[in-house]
CSV table of N, CA and C in Angstrom, one decimal:
chain,number,residue,atom,x,y,z
A,740,UNK,N,0.8,-1.2,0.0
A,740,UNK,CA,0.0,0.0,0.0
A,740,UNK,C,0.9,1.2,0.0
A,741,UNK,N,0.3,2.3,-0.4
A,741,UNK,CA,1.1,3.6,-0.5
A,741,UNK,C,1.5,4.1,0.9
A,742,UNK,N,0.8,3.6,2.0
A,742,UNK,CA,1.1,4.0,3.3
A,742,UNK,C,1.9,3.0,4.1
A,743,UNK,N,2.4,2.0,3.4
A,743,UNK,CA,3.2,1.0,4.1
A,743,UNK,C,4.5,1.7,4.7
A,744,UNK,N,4.8,1.3,6.0
A,744,UNK,CA,6.0,1.9,6.6
A,744,UNK,C,7.3,1.4,5.9
A,745,UNK,N,8.2,2.3,5.8
A,745,UNK,CA,9.5,1.9,5.1
A,745,UNK,C,10.7,2.3,6.0
A,746,UNK,N,11.8,1.8,5.6
A,746,UNK,CA,13.1,2.0,6.2
A,746,UNK,C,14.0,2.4,5.1
A,747,UNK,N,14.7,3.5,5.2
A,747,UNK,CA,15.6,4.0,4.2
A,747,UNK,C,17.0,3.6,4.7
A,748,UNK,N,17.8,2.9,3.8
A,748,UNK,CA,19.2,2.6,4.0
A,748,UNK,C,20.0,3.3,3.0
A,749,UNK,N,20.7,4.3,3.5
A,749,UNK,CA,21.5,5.1,2.6
A,749,UNK,C,23.0,5.1,2.8
A,750,UNK,N,23.4,4.5,3.9
A,750,UNK,CA,24.8,4.5,4.3
A,750,UNK,C,25.2,3.3,5.1
A,751,UNK,N,26.4,3.0,5.2
A,751,UNK,CA,26.9,1.9,6.1
A,751,UNK,C,28.0,2.5,7.0
A,752,UNK,N,28.4,1.7,7.9
A,752,UNK,CA,29.4,2.2,8.9
A,752,UNK,C,30.8,2.3,8.2
A,753,UNK,N,31.5,3.2,8.7
A,753,UNK,CA,32.9,3.4,8.3
A,753,UNK,C,33.7,4.0,9.4
A,754,UNK,N,34.9,3.7,9.5
A,754,UNK,CA,35.8,4.3,10.5
A,754,UNK,C,36.7,5.3,9.8
A,755,UNK,N,36.8,6.5,10.3
A,755,UNK,CA,37.7,7.5,9.8
A,755,UNK,C,38.5,8.0,10.9
A,756,UNK,N,39.8,7.9,10.9
A,756,UNK,CA,40.6,8.3,12.0
A,756,UNK,C,40.3,7.7,13.3
A,757,UNK,N,39.8,6.4,13.2
A,757,UNK,CA,39.5,5.7,14.4
A,757,UNK,C,38.1,6.0,14.9
A,758,UNK,N,37.4,7.0,14.3
A,758,UNK,CA,36.0,7.3,14.8
A,758,UNK,C,35.0,6.6,13.9
A,759,UNK,N,34.0,6.0,14.5
A,759,UNK,CA,33.0,5.3,13.8
A,759,UNK,C,31.9,6.3,13.3
A,760,UNK,N,31.7,6.3,12.0
A,760,UNK,CA,30.6,7.1,11.5
A,760,UNK,C,29.7,6.3,10.6
A,761,UNK,N,28.5,6.8,10.4
A,761,UNK,CA,27.6,6.0,9.6
A,761,UNK,C,27.4,6.7,8.2
A,762,UNK,N,28.5,7.1,7.6
A,762,UNK,CA,28.4,7.8,6.3
A,762,UNK,C,29.2,7.0,5.2
A,763,UNK,N,29.6,5.8,5.4
A,763,UNK,CA,30.2,5.0,4.4
A,763,UNK,C,29.2,4.7,3.3
A,764,UNK,N,29.6,4.3,2.2
A,764,UNK,CA,28.7,3.9,1.1
A,764,UNK,C,28.2,2.5,1.4
A,765,UNK,N,27.1,2.1,0.9
A,765,UNK,CA,26.6,0.8,1.0
A,765,UNK,C,27.4,-0.2,0.1
A,766,UNK,N,27.2,-1.5,0.3
A,766,UNK,CA,28.0,-2.4,-0.4
A,766,UNK,C,27.7,-2.2,-1.9
A,767,UNK,N,26.5,-1.9,-2.3
A,767,UNK,CA,26.2,-1.8,-3.7
A,767,UNK,C,26.3,-0.3,-4.2
A,768,UNK,N,26.7,0.6,-3.3
A,768,UNK,CA,26.9,2.0,-3.6
A,768,UNK,C,25.6,2.7,-3.9
A,769,UNK,N,24.5,2.1,-3.6
A,769,UNK,CA,23.2,2.6,-3.8
A,769,UNK,C,22.3,2.6,-2.5
A,770,UNK,N,21.5,3.6,-2.4
A,770,UNK,CA,20.5,3.5,-1.2
A,770,UNK,C,19.4,2.6,-1.6
A,771,UNK,N,18.6,2.2,-0.6
A,771,UNK,CA,17.4,1.5,-0.9
A,771,UNK,C,16.4,1.7,0.2
A,772,UNK,N,15.1,1.4,-0.1
A,772,UNK,CA,14.0,1.5,0.8
A,772,UNK,C,13.5,0.2,1.0
A,773,UNK,N,13.3,-0.2,2.3
A,773,UNK,CA,12.8,-1.5,2.6
A,773,UNK,C,11.5,-1.3,3.3
A,774,UNK,N,10.6,-2.3,3.1
A,774,UNK,CA,9.3,-2.2,3.8
A,774,UNK,C,9.4,-2.8,5.2
A,775,UNK,N,8.7,-2.3,6.1
A,775,UNK,CA,8.8,-2.7,7.5
A,775,UNK,C,7.5,-3.5,7.8
A,776,UNK,N,7.6,-4.7,8.3
A,776,UNK,CA,6.4,-5.5,8.6
A,776,UNK,C,5.6,-4.8,9.7
A,777,UNK,N,4.3,-4.8,9.6
A,777,UNK,CA,3.4,-4.1,10.5
A,777,UNK,C,3.6,-4.6,11.9
A,778,UNK,N,3.9,-5.8,12.1
A,778,UNK,CA,4.1,-6.3,13.5
A,778,UNK,C,5.3,-5.9,14.2
A,779,UNK,N,6.2,-5.3,13.4
A,779,UNK,CA,7.5,-4.7,14.0
A,779,UNK,C,7.3,-3.3,14.4
A,780,UNK,N,6.3,-2.6,14.0
A,780,UNK,CA,6.1,-1.2,14.3
A,780,UNK,C,6.0,-0.9,15.8
A,781,UNK,N,5.2,-1.6,16.6
A,781,UNK,CA,5.2,-1.3,18.0
A,781,UNK,C,6.6,-1.4,18.7
A,782,UNK,N,7.4,-2.3,18.2
A,782,UNK,CA,8.7,-2.5,18.8
A,782,UNK,C,9.6,-1.2,18.4
A,783,UNK,N,9.5,-0.8,17.2
A,783,UNK,CA,10.2,0.3,16.7
A,783,UNK,C,9.8,1.6,17.4
A,784,UNK,N,8.4,1.7,17.6
A,784,UNK,CA,7.9,2.9,18.3
A,784,UNK,C,8.4,2.9,19.8
A,785,UNK,N,8.4,1.8,20.4
A,785,UNK,CA,9.0,1.7,21.8
A,785,UNK,C,10.4,2.1,21.8
A,786,UNK,N,11.2,1.6,20.8
A,786,UNK,CA,12.6,2.0,20.7
A,786,UNK,C,12.8,3.5,20.5
A,787,UNK,N,11.9,4.1,19.7
A,787,UNK,CA,12.0,5.6,19.5
A,787,UNK,C,11.8,6.3,20.8
A,788,UNK,N,10.8,5.8,21.6
A,788,UNK,CA,10.6,6.4,22.9
A,788,UNK,C,11.8,6.3,23.8
A,789,UNK,N,12.5,5.1,23.8
A,789,UNK,CA,13.7,4.9,24.6
A,789,UNK,C,14.8,5.9,24.1
A,790,UNK,N,14.9,6.1,22.8
A,790,UNK,CA,15.9,7.0,22.3
A,790,UNK,C,15.6,8.4,22.8
A,791,UNK,N,14.3,8.8,22.8
A,791,UNK,CA,14.0,10.1,23.2
A,791,UNK,C,14.4,10.3,24.7
A,792,UNK,N,14.2,9.3,25.5
A,792,UNK,CA,14.6,9.4,26.9
A,792,UNK,C,16.1,9.5,27.0
A,793,UNK,N,16.8,8.7,26.2
A,793,UNK,CA,18.3,8.8,26.2
A,793,UNK,C,18.8,10.1,25.8
A,794,UNK,N,18.1,10.7,24.8
A,794,UNK,CA,18.5,12.0,24.3
A,794,UNK,C,18.3,13.0,25.4
A,795,UNK,N,17.2,13.0,26.1
A,795,UNK,CA,16.9,13.9,27.2
A,795,UNK,C,17.9,13.8,28.3
A,796,UNK,N,18.4,12.6,28.5
A,796,UNK,CA,19.4,12.4,29.6
A,796,UNK,C,20.8,12.8,29.2
A,797,UNK,N,21.2,12.3,28.0
A,797,UNK,CA,22.6,12.5,27.6
A,797,UNK,C,22.9,13.8,26.8
A,798,UNK,N,22.0,14.3,26.1
A,798,UNK,CA,22.3,15.4,25.2
A,798,UNK,C,21.1,16.3,25.0
A,799,UNK,N,20.5,16.8,26.1
A,799,UNK,CA,19.3,17.6,25.9
A,799,UNK,C,19.4,18.9,25.1
A,800,UNK,N,20.6,19.5,25.1
A,800,UNK,CA,20.8,20.7,24.3
A,800,UNK,C,21.9,20.6,23.2
A,801,UNK,N,22.2,19.3,22.8
A,801,UNK,CA,23.2,19.1,21.9
A,801,UNK,C,22.7,18.3,20.7
A,802,UNK,N,23.5,18.2,19.7
A,802,UNK,CA,23.2,17.3,18.6
A,802,UNK,C,23.3,15.9,19.0
A,803,UNK,N,22.3,15.1,18.8
A,803,UNK,CA,22.2,13.7,19.3
A,803,UNK,C,21.7,12.9,18.1
A,804,UNK,N,22.5,11.9,17.7
A,804,UNK,CA,22.1,11.0,16.6
A,804,UNK,C,21.9,11.8,15.3
A,805,UNK,N,22.9,12.6,15.0
A,805,UNK,CA,22.8,13.5,13.8
A,805,UNK,C,22.6,12.7,12.5
A,806,UNK,N,23.0,11.4,12.5
A,806,UNK,CA,22.8,10.6,11.3
A,806,UNK,C,21.5,10.0,11.2
A,807,UNK,N,20.6,10.2,12.2
A,807,UNK,CA,19.2,9.7,12.2
A,807,UNK,C,19.2,8.1,12.2
A,808,UNK,N,20.1,7.5,13.0
A,808,UNK,CA,20.2,6.1,13.0
A,808,UNK,C,19.0,5.5,13.8
A,809,UNK,N,18.7,4.3,13.5
A,809,UNK,CA,17.6,3.6,14.3
A,809,UNK,C,18.2,3.1,15.6
A,810,UNK,N,19.4,2.5,15.5
A,810,UNK,CA,20.0,1.9,16.7
A,810,UNK,C,21.3,2.6,17.0
A,811,UNK,N,21.4,3.1,18.2
A,811,UNK,CA,22.6,3.9,18.6
A,811,UNK,C,23.0,3.5,20.0
A,812,UNK,N,24.1,4.0,20.4
A,812,UNK,CA,24.5,3.8,21.8
A,812,UNK,C,23.7,4.9,22.6
A,813,UNK,N,23.6,4.8,23.9
A,813,UNK,CA,22.8,5.7,24.7
A,813,UNK,C,23.1,7.2,24.5
A,814,UNK,N,24.4,7.5,24.1
A,814,UNK,CA,24.7,8.9,23.8
A,814,UNK,C,24.5,9.3,22.4
A,815,UNK,N,23.8,8.4,21.6
A,815,UNK,CA,23.4,8.8,20.2
A,815,UNK,C,24.5,8.5,19.2
A,816,UNK,N,25.6,8.0,19.6
A,816,UNK,CA,26.6,7.7,18.6
A,816,UNK,C,26.4,6.3,18.0
A,817,UNK,N,26.9,6.0,16.8
A,817,UNK,CA,26.7,4.7,16.2
A,817,UNK,C,27.2,3.5,17.0
A,818,UNK,N,26.5,2.4,16.9
A,818,UNK,CA,26.9,1.1,17.5
A,818,UNK,C,27.9,0.4,16.6
A,819,UNK,N,29.0,0.0,17.1
A,819,UNK,CA,30.0,-0.6,16.2
A,819,UNK,C,29.5,-2.0,15.9
A,820,UNK,N,30.1,-2.5,14.7
A,820,UNK,CA,29.7,-3.9,14.3
A,820,UNK,C,30.1,-4.9,15.4
A,821,UNK,N,31.2,-4.6,16.1
A,821,UNK,CA,31.7,-5.5,17.1
A,821,UNK,C,30.8,-5.5,18.3
A,822,UNK,N,30.3,-4.4,18.7
A,822,UNK,CA,29.4,-4.3,19.9
A,822,UNK,C,28.0,-4.9,19.5
A,823,UNK,N,27.6,-4.7,18.3
A,823,UNK,CA,26.4,-5.3,17.8
A,823,UNK,C,26.5,-6.8,17.8
A,824,UNK,N,27.6,-7.4,17.4
A,824,UNK,CA,27.8,-8.8,17.3
A,824,UNK,C,27.8,-9.4,18.8
A,825,UNK,N,28.4,-8.7,19.7
A,825,UNK,CA,28.4,-9.2,21.1
A,825,UNK,C,26.9,-9.2,21.7
A,826,UNK,N,26.1,-8.2,21.4
A,826,UNK,CA,24.8,-8.2,21.9
A,826,UNK,C,23.9,-9.2,21.2
A,827,UNK,N,24.1,-9.4,19.9
A,827,UNK,CA,23.4,-10.4,19.1
A,827,UNK,C,23.7,-11.8,19.7
A,828,UNK,N,25.0,-12.0,20.0
A,828,UNK,CA,25.3,-13.3,20.5
A,828,UNK,C,24.7,-13.6,21.9
A,829,UNK,N,24.6,-12.5,22.7
A,829,UNK,CA,23.9,-12.7,24.0
A,829,UNK,C,22.4,-13.0,23.8
A,830,UNK,N,21.7,-12.4,22.9
A,830,UNK,CA,20.3,-12.6,22.7
A,830,UNK,C,20.2,-14.1,22.2
A,831,UNK,N,21.0,-14.5,21.3
A,831,UNK,CA,20.9,-15.9,20.7
A,831,UNK,C,21.2,-16.9,21.8
A,832,UNK,N,22.1,-16.7,22.7
A,832,UNK,CA,22.4,-17.6,23.8
A,832,UNK,C,21.1,-17.7,24.7
A,833,UNK,N,20.5,-16.5,25.0
A,833,UNK,CA,19.3,-16.5,25.9
A,833,UNK,C,18.2,-17.2,25.2
A,834,UNK,N,18.1,-17.2,23.9
A,834,UNK,CA,17.0,-17.9,23.1
A,834,UNK,C,17.4,-19.3,22.8
A,835,UNK,N,18.6,-19.8,23.2
A,835,UNK,CA,19.1,-21.1,22.9
A,835,UNK,C,19.2,-21.4,21.4
A,836,UNK,N,19.7,-20.4,20.7
A,836,UNK,CA,19.9,-20.5,19.3
A,836,UNK,C,21.5,-20.5,19.1
A,837,UNK,N,21.9,-21.6,18.6
A,837,UNK,CA,23.4,-21.8,18.4
A,837,UNK,C,23.9,-21.4,17.0
A,838,UNK,N,25.0,-20.9,17.0
A,838,UNK,CA,25.7,-20.5,15.7
A,838,UNK,C,24.9,-19.6,14.8
A,839,UNK,N,24.1,-18.8,15.4
A,839,UNK,CA,23.3,-17.8,14.5
A,839,UNK,C,24.2,-16.6,14.2
A,840,UNK,N,23.9,-16.0,13.1
A,840,UNK,CA,24.5,-14.8,12.7
A,840,UNK,C,23.4,-14.0,12.1
A,841,UNK,N,23.5,-12.6,12.0
A,841,UNK,CA,22.5,-11.9,11.3
A,841,UNK,C,22.4,-12.3,9.9
A,842,UNK,N,23.5,-12.7,9.2
A,842,UNK,CA,23.5,-13.1,7.9
A,842,UNK,C,22.7,-14.4,7.7
A,843,UNK,N,22.9,-15.4,8.7
A,843,UNK,CA,22.2,-16.6,8.6
A,843,UNK,C,20.7,-16.4,8.8
A,844,UNK,N,20.3,-15.4,9.7
A,844,UNK,CA,18.9,-15.1,9.8
A,844,UNK,C,18.3,-14.5,8.6
A,845,UNK,N,19.1,-13.7,7.9
A,845,UNK,CA,18.7,-13.2,6.6
A,845,UNK,C,18.4,-14.3,5.6
A,846,UNK,N,19.3,-15.3,5.6
A,846,UNK,CA,19.0,-16.4,4.7
A,846,UNK,C,17.7,-17.2,5.1
A,847,UNK,N,17.6,-17.4,6.4
A,847,UNK,CA,16.4,-18.0,6.9
A,847,UNK,C,15.1,-17.3,6.5
A,848,UNK,N,15.1,-16.0,6.6
A,848,UNK,CA,14.0,-15.1,6.2
A,848,UNK,C,13.7,-15.3,4.8
A,849,UNK,N,14.7,-15.2,3.9
A,849,UNK,CA,14.5,-15.4,2.5
A,849,UNK,C,13.9,-16.8,2.2
A,850,UNK,N,14.4,-17.8,2.8
A,850,UNK,CA,14.0,-19.2,2.5
A,850,UNK,C,12.5,-19.3,3.0
A,851,UNK,N,12.2,-18.8,4.1
A,851,UNK,CA,10.8,-18.9,4.6
A,851,UNK,C,9.8,-18.1,3.7
A,852,UNK,N,10.2,-17.0,3.2
A,852,UNK,CA,9.3,-16.2,2.3
A,852,UNK,C,9.1,-17.0,1.1
A,853,UNK,N,10.1,-17.7,0.5
A,853,UNK,CA,9.9,-18.5,-0.7
A,853,UNK,C,9.0,-19.6,-0.4
A,854,UNK,N,9.2,-20.3,0.7
A,854,UNK,CA,8.4,-21.5,1.1
A,854,UNK,C,7.0,-21.1,1.3
A,855,UNK,N,6.8,-19.8,1.8
A,855,UNK,CA,5.4,-19.3,2.0
A,855,UNK,C,4.7,-18.9,0.8
A,856,UNK,N,5.4,-19.0,-0.4
A,856,UNK,CA,4.8,-18.6,-1.6
A,856,UNK,C,4.9,-17.2,-2.0
A,857,UNK,N,5.7,-16.4,-1.3
A,857,UNK,CA,5.9,-15.0,-1.7
A,857,UNK,C,6.5,-14.9,-3.1
A,858,UNK,N,5.9,-14.2,-4.0
A,858,UNK,CA,6.5,-14.1,-5.4
A,858,UNK,C,8.0,-13.7,-5.4
A,859,UNK,N,8.8,-14.4,-6.2
A,859,UNK,CA,10.2,-14.1,-6.2
A,859,UNK,C,10.6,-12.6,-6.4
A,860,UNK,N,9.9,-11.9,-7.3
A,860,UNK,CA,10.3,-10.5,-7.4
A,860,UNK,C,10.1,-9.7,-6.1
A,861,UNK,N,9.1,-10.1,-5.3
A,861,UNK,CA,8.8,-9.4,-4.0
A,861,UNK,C,9.9,-9.8,-3.0
A,862,UNK,N,10.3,-11.1,-3.0
A,862,UNK,CA,11.4,-11.6,-2.2
A,862,UNK,C,12.7,-10.9,-2.5
A,863,UNK,N,13.0,-10.8,-3.8
A,863,UNK,CA,14.2,-10.1,-4.2
A,863,UNK,C,14.2,-8.6,-3.7
A,864,UNK,N,13.1,-7.9,-3.9
A,864,UNK,CA,13.0,-6.5,-3.5
A,864,UNK,C,13.1,-6.4,-2.0
A,865,UNK,N,12.4,-7.3,-1.2
A,865,UNK,CA,12.5,-7.2,0.2
A,865,UNK,C,13.9,-7.5,0.8
A,866,UNK,N,14.7,-8.3,0.0
A,866,UNK,CA,16.0,-8.6,0.4
A,866,UNK,C,17.0,-7.6,0.0
A,867,UNK,N,16.5,-6.6,-0.8
A,867,UNK,CA,17.4,-5.5,-1.3
A,867,UNK,C,18.1,-5.8,-2.5
A,868,UNK,N,17.7,-6.8,-3.3
A,868,UNK,CA,18.4,-7.2,-4.5
A,868,UNK,C,17.7,-6.4,-5.7
A,869,UNK,N,18.5,-6.0,-6.7
A,869,UNK,CA,18.0,-5.2,-7.8
A,869,UNK,C,17.2,-6.1,-8.8
A,870,UNK,N,17.5,-7.4,-8.8
A,870,UNK,CA,16.7,-8.3,-9.7
A,870,UNK,C,16.7,-9.7,-9.1
A,871,UNK,N,16.2,-10.6,-9.9
A,871,UNK,CA,16.0,-12.0,-9.3
A,871,UNK,C,17.3,-12.9,-9.3
A,872,UNK,N,18.3,-12.4,-10.0
A,872,UNK,CA,19.5,-13.3,-10.1
A,872,UNK,C,20.0,-13.9,-8.8
A,873,UNK,N,20.2,-13.0,-7.8
A,873,UNK,CA,20.8,-13.5,-6.6
A,873,UNK,C,19.8,-14.5,-5.9
A,874,UNK,N,18.6,-14.2,-5.9
A,874,UNK,CA,17.6,-15.1,-5.2
A,874,UNK,C,17.6,-16.4,-5.9
A,875,UNK,N,17.6,-16.4,-7.2
A,875,UNK,CA,17.5,-17.7,-7.9
A,875,UNK,C,18.8,-18.5,-7.8
A,876,UNK,N,19.9,-17.8,-7.8
A,876,UNK,CA,21.2,-18.5,-7.7
A,876,UNK,C,21.4,-19.1,-6.3
A,877,UNK,N,21.1,-18.3,-5.3
A,877,UNK,CA,21.4,-18.8,-3.9
A,877,UNK,C,20.3,-19.7,-3.4
A,878,UNK,N,19.1,-19.4,-3.8
A,878,UNK,CA,17.9,-20.1,-3.3
A,878,UNK,C,17.2,-21.0,-4.3
A,879,UNK,N,17.9,-21.3,-5.4
A,879,UNK,CA,17.4,-22.1,-6.5
A,879,UNK,C,16.8,-23.5,-6.0
A,880,UNK,N,17.5,-24.1,-5.1
A,880,UNK,CA,17.0,-25.4,-4.5
A,880,UNK,C,15.7,-25.2,-3.8
A,881,UNK,N,15.5,-24.1,-3.1
A,881,UNK,CA,14.3,-23.8,-2.3
A,881,UNK,C,13.2,-23.5,-3.3
A,882,UNK,N,13.5,-22.8,-4.4
A,882,UNK,CA,12.5,-22.5,-5.4
A,882,UNK,C,12.0,-23.7,-6.0
A,883,UNK,N,12.9,-24.6,-6.3
A,883,UNK,CA,12.6,-25.9,-7.0
A,883,UNK,C,11.6,-26.7,-6.1
A,884,UNK,N,11.9,-26.7,-4.8
A,884,UNK,CA,11.0,-27.5,-3.8
A,884,UNK,C,9.7,-26.8,-3.6
A,885,UNK,N,9.7,-25.4,-3.7
A,885,UNK,CA,8.5,-24.7,-3.5
A,885,UNK,C,7.5,-24.8,-4.7
A,886,UNK,N,8.0,-25.0,-5.9
A,886,UNK,CA,7.1,-25.1,-7.0
A,886,UNK,C,6.6,-26.5,-7.2
A,887,UNK,N,7.2,-27.5,-6.5
A,887,UNK,CA,6.6,-28.9,-6.7
A,887,UNK,C,5.2,-28.9,-6.1
A,888,UNK,N,4.4,-29.6,-6.8
A,888,UNK,CA,3.0,-29.6,-6.4
A,888,UNK,C,2.1,-28.6,-7.2
A,889,UNK,N,2.8,-27.8,-8.0
A,889,UNK,CA,2.0,-26.8,-8.8
A,889,UNK,C,2.0,-27.3,-10.3
A,890,UNK,N,2.4,-28.5,-10.5
A,890,UNK,CA,2.5,-29.0,-11.9
A,890,UNK,C,1.2,-29.1,-12.6
A,891,UNK,N,0.1,-29.1,-11.8
A,891,UNK,CA,-1.2,-29.2,-12.4
A,891,UNK,C,-1.9,-27.8,-12.4
A,892,UNK,N,-1.2,-26.8,-12.1
A,892,UNK,CA,-1.8,-25.5,-12.0
A,892,UNK,C,-2.3,-25.0,-13.4
A,893,UNK,N,-1.5,-25.1,-14.4
A,893,UNK,CA,-1.9,-24.6,-15.7
A,893,UNK,C,-3.1,-25.4,-16.3
A,894,UNK,N,-3.1,-26.8,-16.2
A,894,UNK,CA,-4.2,-27.5,-16.7
A,894,UNK,C,-5.5,-27.2,-15.9
A,895,UNK,N,-5.4,-26.9,-14.6
A,895,UNK,CA,-6.6,-26.5,-13.8
A,895,UNK,C,-7.1,-25.2,-14.3
A,896,UNK,N,-6.3,-24.3,-14.6
A,896,UNK,CA,-6.8,-22.9,-15.0
A,896,UNK,C,-7.4,-23.1,-16.4
A,897,UNK,N,-6.7,-23.8,-17.3
A,897,UNK,CA,-7.2,-23.9,-18.6
A,897,UNK,C,-8.5,-24.7,-18.7
A,898,UNK,N,-8.8,-25.6,-17.7
A,898,UNK,CA,-10.0,-26.3,-17.7
A,898,UNK,C,-11.2,-25.4,-17.4
A,899,UNK,N,-10.9,-24.3,-16.7
A,899,UNK,CA,-12.0,-23.4,-16.4
A,899,UNK,C,-12.3,-22.4,-17.4
A,900,UNK,N,-11.5,-22.3,-18.5
A,900,UNK,CA,-11.6,-21.3,-19.5
A,900,UNK,C,-12.6,-21.8,-20.5
């Protein structure tokens, strides 16, 4: 829908002179807009409220989170990849999930969308790919399994015409 919530990804992390900033280029050198699932909105709203409280505490009269990041340290500065990895590992241990990485969860998400019957162009767009090549190359085996059982789809449609 035209009112679907979105997330803009325009930059990645970069260190300049030892300082972490969020103004590096993305891997593809292009920005992208991702759709945010509706059930994630309450969590993001609660996080925004937490950030407002952190800003009031740490930087009420100063620039705070100038890069408009979603996730920051309490003082509004970017979270390093290393700190994120440590927190992610803690959450996974608490959930009894072994050997998980954000990248592995990304693969799981893509696989589940394909198995759920989400059209491949939509899967590709949601994963941030410009076309279907990456999805079909990496997930071709999943696609093959997902289409099994549809071999009678065309005859069924034609029988109704």
